[in-house]
Short mmCIF file of C-alpha atoms in Angstrom, two decimals:
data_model
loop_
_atom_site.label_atom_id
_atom_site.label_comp_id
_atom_site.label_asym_id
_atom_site.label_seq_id
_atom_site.Cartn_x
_atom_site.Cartn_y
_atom_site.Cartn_z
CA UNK R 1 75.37 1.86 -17.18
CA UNK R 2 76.39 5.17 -17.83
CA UNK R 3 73.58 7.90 -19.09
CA UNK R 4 75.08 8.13 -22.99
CA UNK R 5 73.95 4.52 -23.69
CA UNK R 6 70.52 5.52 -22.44
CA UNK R 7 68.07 6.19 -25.22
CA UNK R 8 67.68 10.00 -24.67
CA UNK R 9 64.46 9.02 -26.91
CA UNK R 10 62.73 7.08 -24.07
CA UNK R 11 59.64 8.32 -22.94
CA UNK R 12 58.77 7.22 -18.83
CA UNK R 13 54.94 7.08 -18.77
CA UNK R 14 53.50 6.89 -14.95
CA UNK R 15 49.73 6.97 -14.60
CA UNK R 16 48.33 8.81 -11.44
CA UNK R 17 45.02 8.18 -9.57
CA UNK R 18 45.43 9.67 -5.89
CA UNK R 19 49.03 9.50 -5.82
CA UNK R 20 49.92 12.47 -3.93
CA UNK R 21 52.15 10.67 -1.69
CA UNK R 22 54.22 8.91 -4.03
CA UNK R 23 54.79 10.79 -7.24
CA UNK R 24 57.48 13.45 -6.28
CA UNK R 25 59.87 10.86 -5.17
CA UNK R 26 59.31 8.16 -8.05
CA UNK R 27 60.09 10.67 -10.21
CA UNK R 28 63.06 11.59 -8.40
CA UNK R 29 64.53 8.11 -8.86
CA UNK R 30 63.47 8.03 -12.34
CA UNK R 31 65.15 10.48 -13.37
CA UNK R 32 68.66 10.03 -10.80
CA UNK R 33 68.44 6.05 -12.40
CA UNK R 34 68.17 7.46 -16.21
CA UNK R 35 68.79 11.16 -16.65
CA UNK R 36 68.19 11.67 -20.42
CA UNK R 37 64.37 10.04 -20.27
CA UNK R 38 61.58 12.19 -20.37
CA UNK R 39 58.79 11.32 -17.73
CA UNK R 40 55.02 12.03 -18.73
CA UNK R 41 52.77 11.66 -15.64
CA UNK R 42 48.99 10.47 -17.13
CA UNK R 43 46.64 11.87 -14.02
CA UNK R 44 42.93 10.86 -14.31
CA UNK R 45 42.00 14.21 -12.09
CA UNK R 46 42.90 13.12 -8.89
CA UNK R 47 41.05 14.84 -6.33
CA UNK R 48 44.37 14.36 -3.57
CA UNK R 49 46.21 17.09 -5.71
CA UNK R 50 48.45 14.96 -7.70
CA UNK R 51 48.50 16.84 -10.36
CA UNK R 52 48.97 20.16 -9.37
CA UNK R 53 51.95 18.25 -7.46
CA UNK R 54 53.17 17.10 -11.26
CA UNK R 55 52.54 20.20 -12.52
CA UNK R 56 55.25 21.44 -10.23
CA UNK R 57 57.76 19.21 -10.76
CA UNK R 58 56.87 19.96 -14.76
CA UNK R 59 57.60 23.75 -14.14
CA UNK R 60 60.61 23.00 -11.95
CA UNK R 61 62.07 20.59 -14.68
CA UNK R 62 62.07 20.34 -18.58
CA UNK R 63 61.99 16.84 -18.45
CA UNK R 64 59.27 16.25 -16.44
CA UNK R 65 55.38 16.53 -18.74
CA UNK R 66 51.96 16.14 -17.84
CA UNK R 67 48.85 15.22 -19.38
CA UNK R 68 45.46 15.69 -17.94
CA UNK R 69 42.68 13.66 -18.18
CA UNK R 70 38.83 14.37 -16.96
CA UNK R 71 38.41 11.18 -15.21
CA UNK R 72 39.71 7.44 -14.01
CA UNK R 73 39.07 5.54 -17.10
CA UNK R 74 41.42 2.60 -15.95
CA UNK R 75 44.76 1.65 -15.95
CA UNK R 76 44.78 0.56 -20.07
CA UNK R 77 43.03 3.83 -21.01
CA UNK R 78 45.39 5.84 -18.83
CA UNK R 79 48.42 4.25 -21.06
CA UNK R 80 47.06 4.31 -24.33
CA UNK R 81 46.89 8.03 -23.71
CA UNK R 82 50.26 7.90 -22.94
CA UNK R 83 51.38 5.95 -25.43
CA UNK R 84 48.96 8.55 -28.60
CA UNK R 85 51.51 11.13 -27.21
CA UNK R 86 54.62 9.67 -26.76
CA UNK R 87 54.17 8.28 -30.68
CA UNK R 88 52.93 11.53 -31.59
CA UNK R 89 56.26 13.03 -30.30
CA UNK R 90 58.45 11.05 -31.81
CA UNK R 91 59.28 9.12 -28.72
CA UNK R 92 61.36 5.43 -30.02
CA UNK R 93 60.69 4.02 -26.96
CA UNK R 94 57.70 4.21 -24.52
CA UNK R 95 57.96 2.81 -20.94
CA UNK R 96 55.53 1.78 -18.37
CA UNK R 97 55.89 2.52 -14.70
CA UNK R 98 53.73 3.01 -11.72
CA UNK R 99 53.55 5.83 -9.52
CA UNK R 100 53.40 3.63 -6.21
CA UNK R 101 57.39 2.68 -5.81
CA UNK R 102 56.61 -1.13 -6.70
CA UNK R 103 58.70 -0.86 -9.47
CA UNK R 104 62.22 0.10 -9.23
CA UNK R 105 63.36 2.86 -11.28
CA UNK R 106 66.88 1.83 -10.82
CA UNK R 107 66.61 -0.66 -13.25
CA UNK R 108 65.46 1.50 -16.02
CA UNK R 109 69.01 1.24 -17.73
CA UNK R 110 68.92 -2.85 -17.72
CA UNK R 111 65.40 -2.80 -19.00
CA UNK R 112 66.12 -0.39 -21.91
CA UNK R 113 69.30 -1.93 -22.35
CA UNK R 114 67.72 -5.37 -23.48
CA UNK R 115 66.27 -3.46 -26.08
CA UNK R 116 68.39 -0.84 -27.32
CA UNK R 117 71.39 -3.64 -27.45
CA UNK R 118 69.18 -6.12 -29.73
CA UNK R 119 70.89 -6.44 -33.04
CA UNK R 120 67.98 -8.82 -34.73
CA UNK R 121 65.35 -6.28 -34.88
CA UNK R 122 62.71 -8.55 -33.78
CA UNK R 123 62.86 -7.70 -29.57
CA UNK R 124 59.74 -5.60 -29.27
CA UNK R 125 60.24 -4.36 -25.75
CA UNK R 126 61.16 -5.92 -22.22
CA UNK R 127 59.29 -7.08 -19.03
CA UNK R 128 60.66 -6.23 -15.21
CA UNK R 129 60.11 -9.99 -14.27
CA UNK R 130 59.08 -10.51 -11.01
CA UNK R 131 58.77 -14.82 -11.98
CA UNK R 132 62.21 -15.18 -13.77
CA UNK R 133 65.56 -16.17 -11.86
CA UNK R 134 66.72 -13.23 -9.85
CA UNK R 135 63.19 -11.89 -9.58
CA UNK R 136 61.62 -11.36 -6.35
CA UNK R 137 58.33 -10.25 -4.15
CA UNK R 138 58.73 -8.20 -1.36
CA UNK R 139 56.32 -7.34 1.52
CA UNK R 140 53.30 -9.28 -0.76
CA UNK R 141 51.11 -11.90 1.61
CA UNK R 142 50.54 -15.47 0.33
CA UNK R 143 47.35 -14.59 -1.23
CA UNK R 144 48.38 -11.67 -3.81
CA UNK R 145 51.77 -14.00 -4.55
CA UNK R 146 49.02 -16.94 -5.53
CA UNK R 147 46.81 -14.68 -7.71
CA UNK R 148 49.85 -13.02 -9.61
CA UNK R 149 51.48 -16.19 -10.31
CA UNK R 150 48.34 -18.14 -10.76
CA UNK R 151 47.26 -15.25 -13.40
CA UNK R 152 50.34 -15.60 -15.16
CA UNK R 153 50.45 -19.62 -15.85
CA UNK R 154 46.49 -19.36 -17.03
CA UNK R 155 47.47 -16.52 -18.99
CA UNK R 156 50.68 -17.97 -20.47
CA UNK R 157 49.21 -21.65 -21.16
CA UNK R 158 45.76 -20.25 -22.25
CA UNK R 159 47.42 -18.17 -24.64
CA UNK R 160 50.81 -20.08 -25.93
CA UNK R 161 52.67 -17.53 -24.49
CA UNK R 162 56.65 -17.75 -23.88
CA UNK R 163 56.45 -15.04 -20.64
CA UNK R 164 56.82 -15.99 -16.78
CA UNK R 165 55.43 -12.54 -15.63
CA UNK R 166 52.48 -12.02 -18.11
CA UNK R 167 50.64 -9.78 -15.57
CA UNK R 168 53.69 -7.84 -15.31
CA UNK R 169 53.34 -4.35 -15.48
CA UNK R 170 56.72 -2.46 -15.63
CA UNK R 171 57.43 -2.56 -19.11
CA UNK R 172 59.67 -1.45 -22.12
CA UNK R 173 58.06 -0.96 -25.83
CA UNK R 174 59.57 0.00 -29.11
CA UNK R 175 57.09 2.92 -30.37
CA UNK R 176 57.39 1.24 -34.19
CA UNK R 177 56.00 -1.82 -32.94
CA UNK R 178 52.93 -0.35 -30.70
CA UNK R 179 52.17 1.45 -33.35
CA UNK R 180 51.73 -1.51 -35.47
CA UNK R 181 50.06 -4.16 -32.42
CA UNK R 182 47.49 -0.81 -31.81
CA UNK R 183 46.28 -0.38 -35.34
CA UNK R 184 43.65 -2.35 -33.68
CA UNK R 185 41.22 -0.68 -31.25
CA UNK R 186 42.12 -2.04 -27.31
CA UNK R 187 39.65 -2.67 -25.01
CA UNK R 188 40.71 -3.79 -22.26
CA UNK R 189 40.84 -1.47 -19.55
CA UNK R 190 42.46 -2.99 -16.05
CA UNK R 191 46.02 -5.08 -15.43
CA UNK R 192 44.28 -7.32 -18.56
CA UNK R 193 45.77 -4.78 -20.46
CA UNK R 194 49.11 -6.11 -19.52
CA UNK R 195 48.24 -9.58 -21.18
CA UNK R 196 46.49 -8.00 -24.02
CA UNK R 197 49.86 -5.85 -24.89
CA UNK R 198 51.76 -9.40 -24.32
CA UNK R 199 49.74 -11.47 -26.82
CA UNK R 200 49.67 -9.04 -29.31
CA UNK R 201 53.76 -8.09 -29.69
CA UNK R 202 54.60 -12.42 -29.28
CA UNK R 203 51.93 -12.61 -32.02
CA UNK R 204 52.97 -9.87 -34.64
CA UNK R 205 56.54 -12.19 -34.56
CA UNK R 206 58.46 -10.03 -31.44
CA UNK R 207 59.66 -11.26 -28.38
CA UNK R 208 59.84 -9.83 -25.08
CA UNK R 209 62.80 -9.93 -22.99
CA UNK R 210 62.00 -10.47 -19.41
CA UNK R 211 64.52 -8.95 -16.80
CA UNK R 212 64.17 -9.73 -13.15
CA UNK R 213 63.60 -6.72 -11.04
CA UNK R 214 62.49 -6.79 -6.81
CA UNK R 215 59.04 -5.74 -6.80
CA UNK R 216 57.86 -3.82 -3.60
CA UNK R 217 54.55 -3.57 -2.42
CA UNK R 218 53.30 0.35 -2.00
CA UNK R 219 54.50 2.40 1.41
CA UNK R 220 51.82 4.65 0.92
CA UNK R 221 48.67 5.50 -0.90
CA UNK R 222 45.86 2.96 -1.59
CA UNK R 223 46.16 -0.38 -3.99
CA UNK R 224 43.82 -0.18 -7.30
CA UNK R 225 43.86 -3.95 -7.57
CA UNK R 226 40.20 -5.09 -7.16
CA UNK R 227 37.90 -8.60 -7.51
CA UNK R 228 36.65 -7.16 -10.76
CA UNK R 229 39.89 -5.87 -12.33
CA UNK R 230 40.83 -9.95 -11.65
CA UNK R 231 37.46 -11.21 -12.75
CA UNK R 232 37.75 -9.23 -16.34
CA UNK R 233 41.35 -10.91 -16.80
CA UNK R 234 40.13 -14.13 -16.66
CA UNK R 235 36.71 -13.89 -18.61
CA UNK R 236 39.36 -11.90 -21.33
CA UNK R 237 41.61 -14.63 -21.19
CA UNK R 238 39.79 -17.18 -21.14
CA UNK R 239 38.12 -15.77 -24.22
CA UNK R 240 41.00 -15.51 -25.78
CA UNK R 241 42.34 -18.89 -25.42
CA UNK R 242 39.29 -20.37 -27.01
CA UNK R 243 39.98 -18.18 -30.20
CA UNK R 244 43.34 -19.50 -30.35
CA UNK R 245 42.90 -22.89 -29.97
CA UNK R 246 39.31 -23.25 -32.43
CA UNK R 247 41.68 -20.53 -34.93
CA UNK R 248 44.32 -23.60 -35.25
#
């Protein structure tokens, strides 16, 4: 896809917790994959130096911004930061990535391009699948392959929701419509954000268009994924689903 059909309105919003290893080359790729986005790196004060790292590559290039933030608030905190300024710029699309290489930048232009090309007006963003044909894991054991795709059917049967990668976290939003599913306050603070975000846009009438993508797992750096980030999923969800099915 060639950079003119890229939304030069797209904002690229990577959150950053100890990412000193990994942030000056994903946003390398970013930005060689889709030249007219604008990245925004969200850093929760990482004491490895990230920032000052983004700071440089801010200074070095005008499409390249950083926010700041005091302290690691979570993955859903770190994004709805990123998501006030992005709106607040005038941003029409906002885009979740993370910092770790797990998600490919070089599919940006497919991933905007399912919802940039939508002529209905009711596709509210796209998902980089990892669960849809063409998708696929690499370096993951057996065990994190069982929880992802065991998270997404609970979450996606629980909920009524029409999404193989529910979890997924390498995403494509509309700013009109986030501004609309976020009138209400979001609590959720860990990868149950992801779901949150998901139930919200399928149930203000928009669909999500998943597009397969090869997920990696991180070279470097440390995994956030913990017991409780998985534990407050599935009391969330589970809460949820009882809502939904005593509502009808």
């Amino acid at each position: 896809m060639s950079e003119e059909r890229i939304d030069p309105l797209a904002l690229v919003i990577i959150p950053t917790y100890n990412e000193s290893e990994n942030i000056e080359s994903i946003v390398s790729r970013v930005l060689a994959a889709a030249p007219s986005v604008r990245v925004l790196v969200v850093d929760d004060g990482s004491p490895d130096g990230t920032g000052r790292i983004a700071d440089r590559l801010s200074s070095e290039d005008h499409r390249v911004h950083v926010l700041h933030r005091t302290e690691k608030n979570g993955l859903g905190a770190a994004y709805l930061a990123g998501f006030s300024y992005g709106i607040s710029q005038g941003y029409s699309l906002l885009i979740e990535l993370d910092a770790d290489g797990s998600h490919p930048p070089e599919r940006l232009p497919a991933l905007i391009s399912a919802v940039t090309t939508d002529t209905t007006g009711r596709v509210g963003g796209s998902i980089g699948s990892r669960w849809v044909r063409g998708g696929s894991v690499v370096n993951w054991p057996w065990t994190r392959q069982i929880i992802s795709r065991g998270g997404s059917w609970y979450a996606r049967t629980m909920l009524g929701l029409p999404i193989r990668d529910v979890t997924a976290g390498y995403r494509v939003y509309r700013s009109d419509v986030l501004e609309q599913i976020l009138a209400e306050s979001v609590e959720s603070r860990g990868y149950c954000f992801q779901i949150d975000l998901t139930r919200r846009v399928i149930g203000a009438g928009y669909g999500l268009v998943e597009v397969p993508i090869e997920f990696r797992e991180r070279e470097a750096g440390e995994s956030k994924m913990s017991g409780a980030i998985v534990k407050e999923a599935m009391v969330r969800v589970t809460q949820w689903g009882f809502e939904r099915i005593f509502r009808h």
